[in-house]
Coordinates of C-alpha atoms in Angstrom, one line a residue:
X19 CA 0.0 0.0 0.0
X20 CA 0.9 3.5 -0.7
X21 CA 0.9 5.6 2.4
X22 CA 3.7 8.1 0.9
X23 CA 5.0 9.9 -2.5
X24 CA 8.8 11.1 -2.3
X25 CA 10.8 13.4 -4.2
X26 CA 14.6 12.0 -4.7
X27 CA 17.4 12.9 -7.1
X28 CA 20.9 11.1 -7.5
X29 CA 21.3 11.4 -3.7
X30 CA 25.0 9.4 -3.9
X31 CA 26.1 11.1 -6.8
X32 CA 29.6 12.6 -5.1
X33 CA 31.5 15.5 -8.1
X34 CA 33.8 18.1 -7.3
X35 CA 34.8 16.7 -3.9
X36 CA 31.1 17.3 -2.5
X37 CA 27.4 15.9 -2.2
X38 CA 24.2 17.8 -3.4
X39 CA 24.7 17.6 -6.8
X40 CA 20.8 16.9 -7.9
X41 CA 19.6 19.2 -5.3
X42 CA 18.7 22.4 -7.3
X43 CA 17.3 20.3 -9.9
X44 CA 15.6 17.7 -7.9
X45 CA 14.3 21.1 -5.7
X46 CA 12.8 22.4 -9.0
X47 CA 10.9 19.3 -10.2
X48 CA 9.5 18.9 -6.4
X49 CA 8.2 22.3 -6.3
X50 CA 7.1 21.8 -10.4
X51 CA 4.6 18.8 -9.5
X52 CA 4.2 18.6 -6.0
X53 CA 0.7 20.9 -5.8
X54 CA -0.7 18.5 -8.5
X55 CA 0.7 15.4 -7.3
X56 CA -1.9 16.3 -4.1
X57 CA -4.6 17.7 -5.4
X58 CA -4.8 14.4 -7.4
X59 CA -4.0 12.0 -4.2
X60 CA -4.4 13.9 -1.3
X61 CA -1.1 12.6 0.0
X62 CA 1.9 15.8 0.6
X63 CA 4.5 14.4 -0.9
X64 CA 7.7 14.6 0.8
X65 CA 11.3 15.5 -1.1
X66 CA 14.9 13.9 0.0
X67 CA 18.0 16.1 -0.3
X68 CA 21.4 16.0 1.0
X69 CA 21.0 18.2 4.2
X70 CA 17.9 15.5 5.1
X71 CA 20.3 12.8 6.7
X72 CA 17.4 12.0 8.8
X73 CA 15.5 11.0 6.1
X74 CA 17.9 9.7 4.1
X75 CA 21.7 9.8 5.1
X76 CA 24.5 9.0 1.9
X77 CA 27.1 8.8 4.6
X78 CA 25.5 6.1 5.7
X79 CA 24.6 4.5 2.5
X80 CA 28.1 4.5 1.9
X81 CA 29.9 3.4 4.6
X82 CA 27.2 0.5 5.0
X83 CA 29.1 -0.1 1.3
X84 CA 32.9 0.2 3.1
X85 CA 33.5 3.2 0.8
X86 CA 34.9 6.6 1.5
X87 CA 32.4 9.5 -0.5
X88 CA 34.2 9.8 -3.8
X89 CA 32.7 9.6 -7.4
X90 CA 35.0 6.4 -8.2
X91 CA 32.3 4.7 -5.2
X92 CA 29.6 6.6 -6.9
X93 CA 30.3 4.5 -10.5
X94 CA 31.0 2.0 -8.6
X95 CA 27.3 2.3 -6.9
X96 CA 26.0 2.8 -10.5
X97 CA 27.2 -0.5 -11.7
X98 CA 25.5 -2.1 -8.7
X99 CA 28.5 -2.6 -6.8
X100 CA 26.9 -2.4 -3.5
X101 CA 26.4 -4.7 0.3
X102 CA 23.1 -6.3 1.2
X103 CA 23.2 -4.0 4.1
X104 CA 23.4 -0.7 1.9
X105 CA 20.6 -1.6 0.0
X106 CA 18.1 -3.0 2.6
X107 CA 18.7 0.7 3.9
X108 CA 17.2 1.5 1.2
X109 CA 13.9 -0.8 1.6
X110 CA 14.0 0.8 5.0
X111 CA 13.9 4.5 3.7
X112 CA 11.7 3.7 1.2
X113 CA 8.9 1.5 2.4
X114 CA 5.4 1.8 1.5
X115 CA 6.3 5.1 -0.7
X116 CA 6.0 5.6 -4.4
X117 CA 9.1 7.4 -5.2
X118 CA 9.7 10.0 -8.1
X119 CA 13.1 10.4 -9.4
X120 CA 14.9 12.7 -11.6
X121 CA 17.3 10.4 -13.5
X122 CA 17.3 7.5 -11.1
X123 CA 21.2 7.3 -11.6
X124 CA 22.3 5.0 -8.3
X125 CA 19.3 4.0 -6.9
X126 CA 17.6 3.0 -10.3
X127 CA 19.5 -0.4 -9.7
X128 CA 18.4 -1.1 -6.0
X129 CA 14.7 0.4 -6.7
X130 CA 14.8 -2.5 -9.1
X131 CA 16.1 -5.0 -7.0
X132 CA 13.8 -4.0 -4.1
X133 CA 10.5 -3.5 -6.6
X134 CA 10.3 -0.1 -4.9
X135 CA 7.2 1.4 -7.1
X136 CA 9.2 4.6 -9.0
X137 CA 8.4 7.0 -11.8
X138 CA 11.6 8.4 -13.4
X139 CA 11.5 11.3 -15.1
X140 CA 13.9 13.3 -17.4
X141 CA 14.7 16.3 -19.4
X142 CA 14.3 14.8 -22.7
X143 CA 17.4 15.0 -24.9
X144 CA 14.6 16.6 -27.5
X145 CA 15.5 20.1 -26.6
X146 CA 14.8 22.1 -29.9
X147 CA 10.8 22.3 -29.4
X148 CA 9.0 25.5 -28.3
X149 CA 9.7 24.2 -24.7
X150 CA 11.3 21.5 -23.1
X151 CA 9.6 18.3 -22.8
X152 CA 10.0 16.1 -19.7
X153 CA 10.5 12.2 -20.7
X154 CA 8.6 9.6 -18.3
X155 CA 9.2 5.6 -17.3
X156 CA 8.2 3.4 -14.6
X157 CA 9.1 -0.2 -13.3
X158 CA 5.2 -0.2 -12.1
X159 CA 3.5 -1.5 -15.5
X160 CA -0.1 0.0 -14.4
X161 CA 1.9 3.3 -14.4
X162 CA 3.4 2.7 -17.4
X163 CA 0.4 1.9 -19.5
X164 CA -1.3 5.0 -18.3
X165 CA 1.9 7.3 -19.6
X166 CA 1.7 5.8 -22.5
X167 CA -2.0 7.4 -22.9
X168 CA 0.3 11.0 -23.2
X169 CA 3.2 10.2 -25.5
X170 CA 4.1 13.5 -28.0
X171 CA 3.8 12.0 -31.8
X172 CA 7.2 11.4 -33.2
X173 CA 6.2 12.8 -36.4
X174 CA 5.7 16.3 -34.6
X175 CA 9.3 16.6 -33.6
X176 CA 11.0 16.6 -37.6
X177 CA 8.1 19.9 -37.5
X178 CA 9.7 21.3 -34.8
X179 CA 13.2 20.8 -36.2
X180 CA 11.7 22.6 -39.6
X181 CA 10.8 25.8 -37.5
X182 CA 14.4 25.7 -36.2
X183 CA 15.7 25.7 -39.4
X184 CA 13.2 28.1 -41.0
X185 CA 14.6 30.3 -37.6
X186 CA 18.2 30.0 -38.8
X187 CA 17.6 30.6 -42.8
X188 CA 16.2 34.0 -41.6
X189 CA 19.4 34.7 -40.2
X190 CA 21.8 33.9 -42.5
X191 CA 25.3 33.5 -41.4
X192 CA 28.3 32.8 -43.6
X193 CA 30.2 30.0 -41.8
X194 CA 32.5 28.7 -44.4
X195 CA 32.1 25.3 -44.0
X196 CA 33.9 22.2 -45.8
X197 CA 30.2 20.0 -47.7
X198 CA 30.1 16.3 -46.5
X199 CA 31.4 17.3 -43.5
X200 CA 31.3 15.6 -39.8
X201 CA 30.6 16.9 -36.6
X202 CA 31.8 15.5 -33.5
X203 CA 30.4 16.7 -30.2
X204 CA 32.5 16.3 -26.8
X205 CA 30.8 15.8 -23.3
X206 CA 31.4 16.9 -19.9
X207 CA 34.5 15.4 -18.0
X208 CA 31.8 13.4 -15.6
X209 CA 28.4 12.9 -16.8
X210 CA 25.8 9.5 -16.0
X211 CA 25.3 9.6 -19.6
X212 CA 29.4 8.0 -19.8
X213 CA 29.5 5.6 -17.7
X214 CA 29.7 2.3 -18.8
X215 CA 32.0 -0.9 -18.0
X216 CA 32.6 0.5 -14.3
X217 CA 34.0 3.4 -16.0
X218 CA 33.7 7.2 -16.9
X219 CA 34.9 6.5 -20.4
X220 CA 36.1 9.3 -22.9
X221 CA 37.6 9.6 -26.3
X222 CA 40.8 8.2 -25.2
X223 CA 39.0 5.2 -24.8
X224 CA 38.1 4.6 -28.5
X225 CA 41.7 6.0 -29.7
X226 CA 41.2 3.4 -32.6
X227 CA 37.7 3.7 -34.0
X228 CA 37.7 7.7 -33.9
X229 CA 41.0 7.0 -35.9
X230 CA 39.1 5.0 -38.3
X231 CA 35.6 7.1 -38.4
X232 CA 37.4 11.0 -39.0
X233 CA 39.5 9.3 -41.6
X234 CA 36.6 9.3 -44.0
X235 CA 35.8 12.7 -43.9
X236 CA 37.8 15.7 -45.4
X237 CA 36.7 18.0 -42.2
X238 CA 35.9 17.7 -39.1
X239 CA 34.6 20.4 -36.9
X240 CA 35.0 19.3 -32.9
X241 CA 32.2 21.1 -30.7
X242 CA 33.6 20.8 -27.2
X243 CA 30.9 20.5 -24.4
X244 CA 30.5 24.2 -22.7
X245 CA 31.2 22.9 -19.1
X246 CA 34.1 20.6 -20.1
X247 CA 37.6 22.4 -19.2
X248 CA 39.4 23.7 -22.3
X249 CA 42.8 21.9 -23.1
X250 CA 41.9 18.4 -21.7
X251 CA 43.1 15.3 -22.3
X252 CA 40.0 14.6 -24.7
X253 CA 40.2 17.7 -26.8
X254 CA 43.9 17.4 -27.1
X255 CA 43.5 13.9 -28.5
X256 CA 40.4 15.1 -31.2
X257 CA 42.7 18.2 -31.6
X258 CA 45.7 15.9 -32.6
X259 CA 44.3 15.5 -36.0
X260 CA 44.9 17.2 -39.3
X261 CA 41.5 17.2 -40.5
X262 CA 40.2 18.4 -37.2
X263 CA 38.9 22.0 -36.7
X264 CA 37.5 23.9 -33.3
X265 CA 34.0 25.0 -33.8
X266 CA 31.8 26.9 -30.9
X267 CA 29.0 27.6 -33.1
X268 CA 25.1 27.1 -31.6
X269 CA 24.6 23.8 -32.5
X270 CA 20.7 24.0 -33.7
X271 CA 22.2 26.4 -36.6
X272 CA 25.0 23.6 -37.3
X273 CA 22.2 21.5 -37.1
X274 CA 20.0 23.9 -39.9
X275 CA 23.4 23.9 -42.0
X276 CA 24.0 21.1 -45.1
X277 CA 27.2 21.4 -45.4
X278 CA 26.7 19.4 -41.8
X279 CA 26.2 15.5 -43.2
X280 CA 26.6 13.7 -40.0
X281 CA 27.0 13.7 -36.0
X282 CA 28.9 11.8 -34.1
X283 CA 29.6 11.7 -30.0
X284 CA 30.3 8.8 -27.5
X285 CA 26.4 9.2 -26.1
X286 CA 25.2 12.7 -26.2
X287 CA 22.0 13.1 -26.1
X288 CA 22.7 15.6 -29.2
X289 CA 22.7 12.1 -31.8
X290 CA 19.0 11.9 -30.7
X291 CA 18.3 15.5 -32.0
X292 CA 20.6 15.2 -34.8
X293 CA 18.2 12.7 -36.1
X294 CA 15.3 15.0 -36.7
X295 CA 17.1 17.7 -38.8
X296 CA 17.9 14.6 -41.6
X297 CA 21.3 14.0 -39.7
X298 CA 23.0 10.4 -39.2
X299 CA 23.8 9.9 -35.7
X300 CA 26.8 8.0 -34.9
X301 CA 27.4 6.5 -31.1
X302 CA 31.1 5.9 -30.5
X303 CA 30.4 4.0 -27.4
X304 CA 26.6 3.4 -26.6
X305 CA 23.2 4.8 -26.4
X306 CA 22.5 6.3 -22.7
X307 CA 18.8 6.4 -22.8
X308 CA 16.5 5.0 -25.5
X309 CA 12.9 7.0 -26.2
X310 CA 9.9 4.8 -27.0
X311 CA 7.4 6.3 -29.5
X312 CA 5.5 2.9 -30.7
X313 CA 2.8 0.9 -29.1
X314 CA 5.6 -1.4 -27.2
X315 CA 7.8 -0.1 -24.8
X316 CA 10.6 -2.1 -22.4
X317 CA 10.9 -1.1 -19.2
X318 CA 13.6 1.1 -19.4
X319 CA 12.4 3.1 -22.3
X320 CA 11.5 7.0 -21.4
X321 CA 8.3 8.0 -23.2
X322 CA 8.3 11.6 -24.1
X323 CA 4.9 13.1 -22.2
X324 CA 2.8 16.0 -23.6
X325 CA 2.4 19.0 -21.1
X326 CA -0.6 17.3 -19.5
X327 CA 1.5 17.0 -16.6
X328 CA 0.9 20.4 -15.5
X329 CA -2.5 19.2 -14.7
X330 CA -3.8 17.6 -11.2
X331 CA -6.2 15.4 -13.5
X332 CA -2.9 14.4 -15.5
X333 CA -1.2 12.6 -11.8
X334 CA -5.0 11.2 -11.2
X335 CA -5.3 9.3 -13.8
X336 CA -1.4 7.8 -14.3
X337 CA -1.6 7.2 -10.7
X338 CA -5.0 5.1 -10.3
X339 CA -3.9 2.1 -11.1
X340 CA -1.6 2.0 -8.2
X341 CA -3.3 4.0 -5.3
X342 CA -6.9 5.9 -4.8
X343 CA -7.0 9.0 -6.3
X344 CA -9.3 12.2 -6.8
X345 CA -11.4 11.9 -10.4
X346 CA -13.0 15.4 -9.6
X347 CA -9.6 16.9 -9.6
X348 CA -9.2 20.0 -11.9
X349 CA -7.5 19.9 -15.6
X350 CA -5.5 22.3 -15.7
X351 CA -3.0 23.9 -18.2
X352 CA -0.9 27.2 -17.9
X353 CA -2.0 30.0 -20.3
X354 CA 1.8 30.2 -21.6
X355 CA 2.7 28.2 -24.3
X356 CA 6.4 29.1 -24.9
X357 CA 9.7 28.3 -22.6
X358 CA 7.2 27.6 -19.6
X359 CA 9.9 25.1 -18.5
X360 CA 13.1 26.4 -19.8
X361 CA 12.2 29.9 -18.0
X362 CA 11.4 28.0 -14.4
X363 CA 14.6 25.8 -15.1
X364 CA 16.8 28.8 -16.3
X365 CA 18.0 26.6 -18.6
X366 CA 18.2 26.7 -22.4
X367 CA 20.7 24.1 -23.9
X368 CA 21.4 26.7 -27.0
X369 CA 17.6 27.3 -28.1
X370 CA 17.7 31.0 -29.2
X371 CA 14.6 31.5 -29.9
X372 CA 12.2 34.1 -29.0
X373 CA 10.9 34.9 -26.1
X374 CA 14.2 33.9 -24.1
X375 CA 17.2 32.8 -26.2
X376 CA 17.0 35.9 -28.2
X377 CA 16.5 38.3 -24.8
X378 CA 19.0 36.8 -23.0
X379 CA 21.5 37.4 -26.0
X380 CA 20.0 41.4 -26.3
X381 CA 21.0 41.2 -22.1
X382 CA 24.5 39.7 -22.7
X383 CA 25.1 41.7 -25.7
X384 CA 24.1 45.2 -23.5
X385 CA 26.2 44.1 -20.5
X386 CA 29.0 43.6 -22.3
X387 CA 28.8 46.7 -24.1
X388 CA 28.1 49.0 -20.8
X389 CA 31.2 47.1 -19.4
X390 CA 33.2 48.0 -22.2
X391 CA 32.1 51.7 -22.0
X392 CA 32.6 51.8 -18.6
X393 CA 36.1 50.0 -19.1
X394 CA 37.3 52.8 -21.3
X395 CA 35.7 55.7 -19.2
X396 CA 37.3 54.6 -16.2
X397 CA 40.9 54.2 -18.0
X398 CA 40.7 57.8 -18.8
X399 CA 39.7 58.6 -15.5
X400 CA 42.5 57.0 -14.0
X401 CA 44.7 59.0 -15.8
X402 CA 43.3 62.3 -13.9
X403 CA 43.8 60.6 -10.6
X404 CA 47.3 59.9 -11.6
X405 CA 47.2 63.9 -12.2
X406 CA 46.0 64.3 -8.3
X407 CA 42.5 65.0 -9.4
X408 CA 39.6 62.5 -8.3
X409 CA 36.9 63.6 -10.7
X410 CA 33.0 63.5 -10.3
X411 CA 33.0 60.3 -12.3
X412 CA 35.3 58.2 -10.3
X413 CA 34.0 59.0 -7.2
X414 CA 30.6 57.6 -8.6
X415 CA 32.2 54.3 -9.3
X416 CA 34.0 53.8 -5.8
X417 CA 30.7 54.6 -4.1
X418 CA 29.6 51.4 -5.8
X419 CA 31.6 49.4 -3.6
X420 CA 30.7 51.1 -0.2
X421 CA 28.0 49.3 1.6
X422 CA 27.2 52.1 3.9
X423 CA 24.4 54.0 1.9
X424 CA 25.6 57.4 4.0
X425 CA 28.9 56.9 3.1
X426 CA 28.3 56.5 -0.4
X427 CA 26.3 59.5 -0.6
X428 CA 29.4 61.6 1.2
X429 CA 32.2 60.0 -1.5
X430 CA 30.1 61.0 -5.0
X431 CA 29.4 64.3 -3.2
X432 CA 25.3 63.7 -2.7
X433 CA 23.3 67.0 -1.6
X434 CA 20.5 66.2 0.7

C-alpha cells in the first residue's frame, strides 16, 4: 500500500569533492509537480535532499558499502556494486512510498532490486521544441500503460526541427564550411550519460575507431561540451588530428546547415536530436537512454509526455492504477505556451529563440557593451587621478563598492 510519494534525485552522486549535486534540480521538479501530485492523491508528498540525513543519510549508505564519498564509489554504486546492508537501507527508507526520481542514476538499480514502485523522469534529450519536454518511465507497469496514454507523436518533432531551421535561414550566417562534412560533439568530463564498464569512459577510450571514423571525412569540426575544461586530455586527442577543426557555433544552426552530413559523440544526447534535422547519428560507445514512440515499450524506455503533466487530473489518472485518487480533480494547463519550462529551469541548452534565447542574447550583448564603455571611461579617469584630481565620475564608481548608503552618498558628493 501506498501511504507516501517522495521526491529523490541522485542522492549518492559525489562531483567536485562534495554531495548535493541533484539538489537544485531535484528542488525544481518537487516544487514543479508537488501541488498536483496532491490535489490528485491527497497525500503531501515529501522531497529527499542531501541536508535530510534523517530522512535519508549518503554517509550512511556509503559506509554500509565500506567506501569513502568519492565519485569512483559513486560509478561503482552505479554499476550495482553495492552490500546487502546498503541496499536494505534503502527498503527501509523507502517502504510503503512511491518514489519520483529525476534520473534514477544509483538508486535505479536497487529500486529495481527491491520493486520499490518509481516513476523516473527526465529532461528529454529533445531540446529544440517551443519548450522543453519532460520524458517519463516506470518499473510499475499499471503506471506505465497510463503514460503511455500521453506520449508526443514522433512525427511532430521533424516539424519542430523545420521551424528551427526556418529560424536560422532568416538569419543567415556565412560560416564557411567544408560539404560532406562531420561533426563531432564532446561531453562533460563526468556525466551519467558516460558511464559504462565500471567506467567514466572518454575519447581516449576509442583511440582506434575515432582514428578510423574521422579518416573518412575531409573536415571535421569538434564542438567541445560548454562545461568541459578547455585543453583536456579529450580535446587534445580530437585536436591531434589534421582534419580536425574547433567549432563553438550554436549547434541547432549547425544542425539547420547542409554542409553538416553527419553527428557523431560517444552518447550525447545531441545524436538523438541530430536525427530529426535529416542527420545520421553515430554513437562511438553506446546509447545512454532510449525514447519509445511505438505501441511497445521495455521497461527502461522513457516515453516523451505531452504537457498534461501540468495538470492535477494528468497525476489522477497515471496514478490510479496504483493508489486511490481524486477523479474530480481539476485539468488544468498554464495560459503560456512558450519556454514555460526552460524559463522556471533557467536553462536553455542553446535554443535562441524568442521569447528567451533571443533576450538573454539582447542582455548579454548590452552588459557587455556597458562594461566595455565603462572599461574605457574609467581608463581615462585613471589618468586624472594619476594627475592628483579624483573627478566626479570616479567618485561615482567607488561609491559602488561602499556598503554604507551614508557613506556612499558623502564619497560622490550627494546633496540632501
Amino acid at each position: 500500500m501506498i501511504r507516501k510519494i517522495i521526491f529523490v534525485g541522485d542522492l549518492l552522486r559525489f562531483q567536485g569533492n562534495q554531495t548535493g549535486f541533484a539538489n537544485r534540480s531535484l528542488l525544481w521538479e518537487y516544487n514543479l509537480f508537488k501541488e498536483q501530485i496532491y490535489q490528485a492523491t491527497g497525500l503531501v508528498p515529501e522531497v529527499y535532499c542531501t541536508d535530510t540525513p534523517e530522512n535519508f543519510d549518503v554517509k550512511k549508505f556509503y559506509e554500509l558499502c565500506g567506501y569513502e564519498l568519492s565519485t569512483e564509489n559513486w560509478i561503482n554504486i552505479v554499476c550495482g556494486i553495492y552490500t546487502d546492508d546498503a541496499r536494505e537501507y534503502v527498503r527501509e527508507c523507502f517502504q510503503d512510498a512511491l518514489v519520483i526520481t529525476q534520473v534514477g542514476g544509483s538508486f535505479k538499480r536497487i529500486f529495481d532490486e527491491l520493486n520499490i514502485p518509481y516513476i523516473d523522469i527526465y529532461v528529454s534529450a529533445i531540446k529544440f521544441c517551443d519548450d522543453l519536454y519532460l520524458g517519463f518511465r516506470s518499473d510499475d507497469e499499471a503506471i506505465s500503460k497510463k503514460i503511455s496514454n500521453y506520449r508526443i507523436s514522433e512525427e511532430s518533432l521533424y516539424l519542430y526541427a523545420g521551424y528551427v531551421k526556418a529560424f536560422y535561414a532568416a538569419r543567415p550566417k556565412k560560416l564557411d564550411l567544408e560539404k560532406n562534412s562531420l561533426l563531432l560533439c564532446g561531453q562533460n568530463n563526468v556525466d551519467l550519460a558516460l558511464i559504462k564498464d565500471d567506467t567514466i569512459i572518454s575519447f581516449l577510450h576509442y583511440k582506434e575507431e575515432i582514428e578510423n571514423l574521422l579518416s573518412k571525412y575531409k573536415t571535421v569540426y569538434y564542438k567541445p561540451h560548454p562545461l568541459a575544461k578547455a585543453n583536456n586530455d579529450n580535446e587534445n586527442f580530437i585536436m591531434s588530428f589534421d582534419n580536425v577543426e574547433l567549432i563553438n557555433e550554436n549547434f541547432y544552426r549547425l544542425m539547420s546547415m547542409d554542409e553538416i552530413m553527419d553527428v557523431a559523440a560517444l552518447s550525447s544526447g545531441t545524436l538523438m536530436e541530430a536525427k530529426y534535422f535529416g542527420k545520421k547519428s553515430i554513437y562511438i560507445s553506446h546509447k545512454f537512454v532510449n525514447y519509445c514512440f511505438g505501441e511497445e515499450w521495455q521497461k527502461d524506455d522513457f516515453m516523451i509526455v505531452d504537457r498534461s503533466y501540468y495538470s492535477p487530473k494528468f497525476w489522477a489518472d497515471v496514478l490510479s492504477g496504483i493508489m486511490d485518487t481524486n477523479k474530480d480533480c481539476i485539468d488544468f494547463s498554464f495560459e503560456r505556451k512558450h519556454n514555460l519550462l526552460r524559463n522556471s529551469l533557467g536553462t536553455i541548452w542553446g535554443y535562441e529563440i524568442e521569447p528567451l534565447g533571443v533576450r538573454i542574447d539582447a542582455d548579454l550583448k548590452n552588459i557587455q557593451n556597458w562594461f566595455t564603455h565603462e572599461r574605457d571611461v574609467l581608463s581615462n579617469e585613471l589618468v586624472s587621478v594619476k594627475k592628483g584630481t579624483i573627478t566626479h565620475k570616479v567618485k561615482k564608481i567607488i561609491a559602488c563598492f561602499i556598503p554604507s548608503r551614508k557613506l556612499r552618498r558623502k564619497i560622490r558628493g550627494d546633496h540632501d
